[in-house]
Tab-separated table of C-alpha atoms and ligand atoms in Angstrom:
chain	number	residue	atom	x	y	z
A	1	MET	CA	71.587	101.928	21.433
A	2	ALA	CA	69.192	102.395	18.516
A	3	SER	CA	66.145	104.482	19.330
A	4	GLN	CA	64.842	105.344	15.851
A	5	THR	CA	63.349	103.043	13.280
A	6	ILE	CA	62.315	103.607	9.671
A	7	ARG	CA	59.258	101.709	8.466
A	8	GLY	CA	60.501	99.068	6.007
A	9	GLY	CA	64.079	100.087	6.747
A	10	PHE	CA	66.430	102.023	4.483
A	11	PHE	CA	68.825	100.252	2.155
A	12	ILE	CA	71.896	102.098	0.846
A	13	SER	CA	74.502	100.582	-1.457
A	14	PHE	CA	77.909	101.974	-2.371
A	15	GLU	CA	79.365	101.251	-5.779
A	16	GLY	CA	82.339	102.342	-7.791
A	17	PRO	CA	85.594	101.235	-9.322
A	18	GLU	CA	88.591	99.893	-7.465
A	19	GLY	CA	89.927	102.120	-4.655
A	20	ALA	CA	87.069	104.631	-4.887
A	21	GLY	CA	86.790	104.899	-1.082
A	22	LYS	CA	83.574	102.962	-0.437
A	23	THR	CA	84.801	101.314	2.757
A	24	THR	CA	86.114	104.620	4.114
A	25	GLN	CA	82.825	106.387	3.382
A	26	ILE	CA	80.672	103.625	4.820
A	27	GLY	CA	82.596	103.905	8.113
A	28	LEU	CA	82.079	107.682	8.253
A	29	LEU	CA	78.359	107.412	7.446
A	30	GLU	CA	77.851	104.615	9.964
A	31	ASP	CA	79.136	106.908	12.758
A	32	VAL	CA	76.730	109.690	11.796
A	33	LEU	CA	73.692	107.415	11.508
A	34	CYS	CA	74.442	105.668	14.820
A	35	ARG	CA	74.670	109.072	16.497
A	36	ARG	CA	71.217	109.790	15.072
A	37	GLY	CA	69.923	106.746	16.959
A	38	LEU	CA	69.468	104.442	13.969
A	39	ALA	CA	70.278	100.722	13.959
A	40	VAL	CA	72.930	100.447	11.253
A	41	LYS	CA	74.115	97.239	9.647
A	42	VAL	CA	77.342	97.489	7.663
A	43	THR	CA	77.851	94.656	5.253
A	44	ARG	CA	79.528	93.816	1.955
A	45	GLU	CA	79.380	91.820	-1.232
A	46	PRO	CA	80.520	89.312	-1.949
A	47	GLY	CA	80.174	88.289	1.701
A	48	GLY	CA	77.965	89.297	4.601
A	49	THR	CA	77.177	85.726	5.678
A	50	ARG	CA	79.407	82.744	6.486
A	51	LEU	CA	78.659	81.208	3.103
A	52	GLY	CA	79.139	84.558	1.378
A	53	GLU	CA	82.531	85.090	3.047
A	54	ARG	CA	83.684	81.635	1.870
A	55	LEU	CA	82.575	82.497	-1.668
A	56	ARG	CA	84.345	85.862	-1.345
A	57	GLU	CA	87.618	84.131	-0.591
A	58	LEU	CA	87.225	81.928	-3.695
A	59	LEU	CA	86.070	84.776	-5.928
A	60	LYS	CA	89.003	86.990	-4.959
A	61	HIS	CA	91.829	84.509	-4.514
A	62	PHE	CA	91.116	81.201	-6.294
A	63	ASP	CA	94.282	80.527	-8.264
A	64	GLY	CA	95.949	77.851	-10.347
A	65	PRO	CA	95.784	77.029	-14.057
A	66	GLU	CA	92.076	76.149	-14.041
A	67	GLY	CA	91.000	79.689	-13.127
A	68	VAL	CA	87.333	80.670	-12.758
A	69	VAL	CA	85.238	80.846	-15.928
A	70	PRO	CA	83.051	83.986	-16.187
A	71	GLU	CA	79.811	81.981	-16.015
A	72	ALA	CA	80.863	80.324	-12.741
A	73	GLU	CA	82.014	83.694	-11.383
A	74	LEU	CA	78.592	85.211	-12.122
A	75	LEU	CA	76.729	82.396	-10.368
A	76	MET	CA	78.984	82.588	-7.308
A	77	PHE	CA	78.279	86.308	-6.899
A	78	ALA	CA	74.551	85.571	-7.246
A	79	ALA	CA	74.718	82.733	-4.700
A	80	SER	CA	76.462	84.990	-2.194
A	81	ARG	CA	73.772	87.655	-2.768
A	82	ALA	CA	70.797	85.281	-2.397
A	83	GLN	CA	72.105	84.133	1.004
A	84	HIS	CA	73.023	87.673	2.073
A	85	MET	CA	69.652	89.104	1.098
A	86	ARG	CA	67.549	86.565	2.941
A	87	LEU	CA	69.682	86.039	6.056
A	88	ALA	CA	71.112	89.506	6.659
A	89	ILE	CA	69.681	92.387	4.619
A	90	LEU	CA	65.926	91.700	4.596
A	91	PRO	CA	65.692	90.902	8.352
A	92	HIS	CA	67.518	94.119	9.276
A	93	LEU	CA	65.269	96.193	6.985
A	94	ALA	CA	62.163	94.475	8.374
A	95	ALA	CA	63.266	95.568	11.871
A	96	GLY	CA	63.391	99.196	10.688
A	97	GLY	CA	67.170	99.510	10.446
A	98	VAL	CA	69.530	101.031	7.903
A	99	VAL	CA	71.713	98.753	5.767
A	100	LEU	CA	74.980	100.125	4.357
A	101	CYS	CA	76.204	97.656	1.752
A	102	ASP	CA	79.676	97.798	0.173
A	103	ARG	CA	78.765	96.782	-3.420
A	104	PHE	CA	75.562	95.066	-4.468
A	105	ALA	CA	73.871	93.836	-7.660
A	106	ASP	CA	75.008	96.836	-9.745
A	107	SER	CA	78.552	95.473	-9.414
A	108	THR	CA	77.405	92.260	-11.097
A	109	THR	CA	75.679	94.207	-13.881
A	110	VAL	CA	78.876	96.132	-14.509
A	111	TYR	CA	81.745	93.707	-13.766
A	112	GLN	CA	80.171	90.537	-15.160
A	113	GLY	CA	77.735	92.148	-17.634
A	114	VAL	CA	79.634	95.102	-19.076
A	115	ALA	CA	83.291	94.214	-18.461
A	116	ARG	CA	83.096	90.403	-18.886
A	117	GLY	CA	80.418	90.709	-21.576
A	118	LEU	CA	77.972	88.148	-20.158
A	119	ASP	CA	74.333	88.239	-21.253
A	120	ARG	CA	72.589	91.279	-19.689
A	121	GLY	CA	69.091	89.778	-19.987
A	122	PHE	CA	70.209	86.713	-18.071
A	123	ILE	CA	71.879	88.878	-15.411
A	124	GLU	CA	68.661	90.860	-14.919
A	125	ALA	CA	66.695	87.620	-14.487
A	126	LEU	CA	69.332	86.415	-12.017
A	127	HIS	CA	68.956	89.665	-10.053
A	128	ARG	CA	65.199	89.114	-9.826
A	129	PHE	CA	65.842	85.598	-8.526
A	130	SER	CA	68.620	86.389	-6.046
A	131	ILE	CA	67.294	89.723	-4.737
A	132	GLY	CA	63.577	89.017	-4.822
A	133	GLY	CA	62.639	92.587	-5.766
A	134	ARG	CA	64.169	94.585	-2.854
A	135	TRP	CA	66.650	96.928	-4.541
A	136	PRO	CA	68.527	99.596	-2.570
A	137	ASP	CA	66.567	102.770	-1.846
A	138	LEU	CA	69.664	104.796	-2.632
A	139	THR	CA	72.967	104.005	-4.346
A	140	PHE	CA	76.040	106.188	-4.062
A	141	LEU	CA	78.321	105.766	-7.046
A	142	LEU	CA	81.793	106.941	-6.010
A	143	ASP	CA	83.300	107.806	-9.346
A	144	LEU	CA	87.078	107.785	-9.713
A	145	ASP	CA	89.457	107.612	-12.668
A	146	VAL	CA	91.254	104.303	-13.064
A	147	ASP	CA	94.797	105.619	-12.504
A	148	THR	CA	93.936	107.280	-9.197
A	149	GLY	CA	92.137	104.103	-8.090
A	150	PHE	CA	95.154	101.961	-8.999
A	151	ALA	CA	97.514	104.340	-7.160
A	152	ARG	CA	95.361	104.178	-4.013
A	153	ALA	CA	95.219	100.371	-4.203
A	154	ARG	CA	99.011	100.220	-4.644
A	155	ARG	CA	99.587	102.447	-1.606
A	156	ARG	CA	97.240	100.279	0.452
A	157	GLN	CA	99.004	97.098	-0.721
A	158	LEU	CA	102.403	98.568	0.266
A	159	ALA	CA	101.115	99.571	3.701
A	160	ALA	CA	99.412	96.196	4.355
A	161	PRO	CA	100.533	93.533	1.873
A	162	GLY	CA	97.916	90.885	1.072
A	163	PRO	CA	97.441	88.060	-1.456
A	164	ALA	CA	96.915	88.869	-5.159
A	165	ASP	CA	93.319	89.602	-6.071
A	166	ARG	CA	91.963	88.018	-9.289
A	167	ILE	CA	89.612	90.837	-10.264
A	168	GLU	CA	91.864	93.710	-9.170
A	169	ALA	CA	94.548	92.184	-11.402
A	170	GLU	CA	92.419	92.587	-14.560
A	171	SER	CA	93.675	94.921	-17.315
A	172	ARG	CA	93.371	98.694	-17.385
A	173	ALA	CA	90.813	98.348	-20.233
A	174	PHE	CA	88.681	96.093	-18.023
A	175	HIS	CA	88.674	98.636	-15.177
A	176	GLU	CA	87.989	101.479	-17.628
A	177	ALA	CA	84.945	99.532	-18.911
A	178	VAL	CA	83.827	99.125	-15.282
A	179	ARG	CA	84.025	102.858	-14.644
A	180	GLN	CA	82.077	103.731	-17.814
A	181	GLY	CA	79.571	100.953	-17.108
A	182	PHE	CA	78.779	102.392	-13.680
A	183	LEU	CA	78.363	105.904	-15.091
A	184	GLU	CA	75.947	104.657	-17.760
A	185	LEU	CA	73.972	102.638	-15.240
A	186	ALA	CA	73.677	105.688	-12.965
A	187	GLN	CA	72.441	107.755	-15.879
A	188	SER	CA	69.777	105.181	-16.668
A	189	GLU	CA	68.458	105.221	-13.061
A	190	PRO	CA	68.777	108.801	-11.807
A	191	GLN	CA	66.140	108.302	-9.091
A	192	ARG	CA	68.196	105.712	-7.236
A	193	PHE	CA	71.784	106.785	-8.000
A	194	ARG	CA	73.774	109.741	-6.684
A	195	VAL	CA	77.110	110.130	-8.461
A	196	ILE	CA	79.834	111.567	-6.216
A	197	ASP	CA	83.292	112.701	-7.325
A	198	ALA	CA	85.503	110.386	-5.266
A	199	ALA	CA	88.752	112.171	-6.162
A	200	ALA	CA	87.967	114.838	-3.553
A	201	PRO	CA	89.358	114.509	0.010
A	202	ALA	CA	87.480	111.959	2.136
A	203	GLU	CA	85.791	114.635	4.326
A	204	VAL	CA	84.460	116.405	1.224
A	205	VAL	CA	83.114	113.142	-0.216
A	206	HIS	CA	81.516	112.405	3.163
A	207	ALA	CA	79.779	115.808	3.258
A	208	ARG	CA	78.363	115.235	-0.260
A	209	ILE	CA	77.082	111.804	0.722
A	210	LEU	CA	75.349	113.208	3.808
A	211	GLU	CA	73.784	115.928	1.711
A	212	GLY	CA	72.530	113.326	-0.807
A	213	LEU	CA	71.156	111.122	1.959
A	214	ASP	CA	69.373	113.928	3.790
A	215	ARG	CA	67.796	115.061	0.538
A	216	ALA	CA	66.634	111.499	-0.216
A	217	LEU	CA	65.189	111.122	3.295
A	218	GLY	CA	63.410	114.463	2.973
B	301	Z5A	N1	82.704	92.211	-7.751
B	301	Z5A	C1	82.207	91.716	-8.944
B	301	Z5A	O1	82.959	91.513	-9.897
B	301	Z5A	N2	80.873	91.442	-9.030
B	301	Z5A	C2	80.024	91.616	-7.998
B	301	Z5A	O2	78.815	91.335	-8.117
B	301	Z5A	C3	80.558	92.135	-6.760
B	301	Z5A	C4	81.905	92.417	-6.680
B	301	Z5A	C5	79.645	92.332	-5.584
B	301	Z5A	C6	85.422	92.875	-4.409
B	301	Z5A	O3	86.608	93.373	-3.949
B	301	Z5A	C7	85.673	92.608	-5.893
B	301	Z5A	O4	84.584	91.879	-6.427
B	301	Z5A	C8	85.736	93.904	-6.652
B	301	Z5A	C9	84.525	93.906	-7.549
B	301	Z5A	C10	84.145	92.475	-7.627
B	301	Z5A	N3	86.922	93.853	-7.429
B	301	Z5A	N4	87.516	94.794	-7.918
B	301	Z5A	N5	88.271	95.463	-8.393
B	301	Z5A	P1	86.807	94.221	-2.646
B	301	Z5A	O5	85.527	94.317	-1.894
B	301	Z5A	O6	87.979	93.694	-1.933
B	301	Z5A	O7	87.328	95.563	-3.260
B	301	Z5A	P2	86.592	96.814	-3.830
B	301	Z5A	O8	85.119	96.720	-3.589
B	301	Z5A	O9	87.029	97.004	-5.242
B	301	Z5A	O10	87.042	97.993	-2.945
B	301	Z5A	P3	88.461	98.470	-2.529
B	301	Z5A	O11	89.443	98.382	-3.638
B	301	Z5A	O12	88.803	97.746	-1.268
B	301	Z5A	O13	88.296	99.987	-2.290
B	301	Z5A	P4	87.213	100.902	-1.570
B	301	Z5A	O14	86.508	100.200	-0.469
B	301	Z5A	O15	86.385	101.531	-2.596
B	301	Z5A	O16	88.164	102.011	-0.959
B	301	Z5A	P5	88.794	102.193	0.517
B	301	Z5A	O17	89.303	100.867	1.029
B	301	Z5A	O18	87.917	102.988	1.345
B	301	Z5A	O19	90.012	103.106	0.102
B	301	Z5A	C11	91.099	102.633	-0.678
B	301	Z5A	C12	92.378	103.389	-0.270
B	301	Z5A	O20	92.244	104.757	-0.638
B	301	Z5A	C13	92.632	103.375	1.247
B	301	Z5A	O21	94.002	103.319	1.457
B	301	Z5A	C14	92.054	104.722	1.720
B	301	Z5A	O22	92.681	105.208	2.854
B	301	Z5A	C15	92.296	105.613	0.502
B	301	Z5A	N6	91.254	106.625	0.326
B	301	Z5A	C16	89.930	106.484	0.534
B	301	Z5A	N7	89.265	107.632	0.234
B	301	Z5A	C17	90.217	108.509	-0.176
B	301	Z5A	C18	90.162	109.869	-0.631
B	301	Z5A	N8	89.015	110.529	-0.740
B	301	Z5A	N9	91.313	110.447	-0.998
B	301	Z5A	C19	92.502	109.776	-0.937
B	301	Z5A	N10	92.620	108.493	-0.500
B	301	Z5A	C20	91.488	107.875	-0.123
């Protein structure tokens, strides 16, 4: 039962390339914050609402010869985010809770802007429209080299086979551009980002995240 609130809430996003360990780390942090008496909402993008989860399914698994053109892909991510922001994230923050979000707008900047090469000015305007000005208070970038990320994803696929994923299946060069794009974005916004070496064992990554969070919360 939550007994602590934070005025205006606290919004934390987790970003990084494929297989960086975001989901694992969000689970570990959720346990700690719940034990501290905070109301924690774990959510993800694309997704987090019924509409968002339907869009997620299409964004990840839409197949057939028609494919998804990059412009449509960008707008679907933005549509999922607009719904997610207004129906899930903002209400939880307004109630004084903590939101832990697995990917957010930085993923659009990097995947659709840097790696797909869509217009960055347009993407920034779209962020203003879909987010309405409430960016995360803190963003953990879990940085991992592409080969280690691929190997982790392969192991996970062998352990629990699932359908092919459109974006995961992009080339090595695409995923390399994603990694570099995240690092450059983090460098351009050092106040909000904490870059964590995600190649370390999960408990070590968790300890670094807690340290970063406690420092940010003062
Ligand atoms: N996307 C986009 O293009 N534009 C956008 O605006 C948004 C998203 C919001 C969503 O896919 C896709 O959408 C994503 C970006 C794109 N595509 N890609 N690529 P998703 O949500 O299904 O997948 P993901 O976000 O890329 O995450 P992931 O691959 O599921 O990985 P993860 O959550 O970062 O990692 P994990 O599941 O915690 O761990 C992966 C495996 O590694 C697992 O077996 C763990 O047990 C293991 N693991 C975790 N940590 C460690 C450590 N420290 N050591 C060793 N092994 C570990």
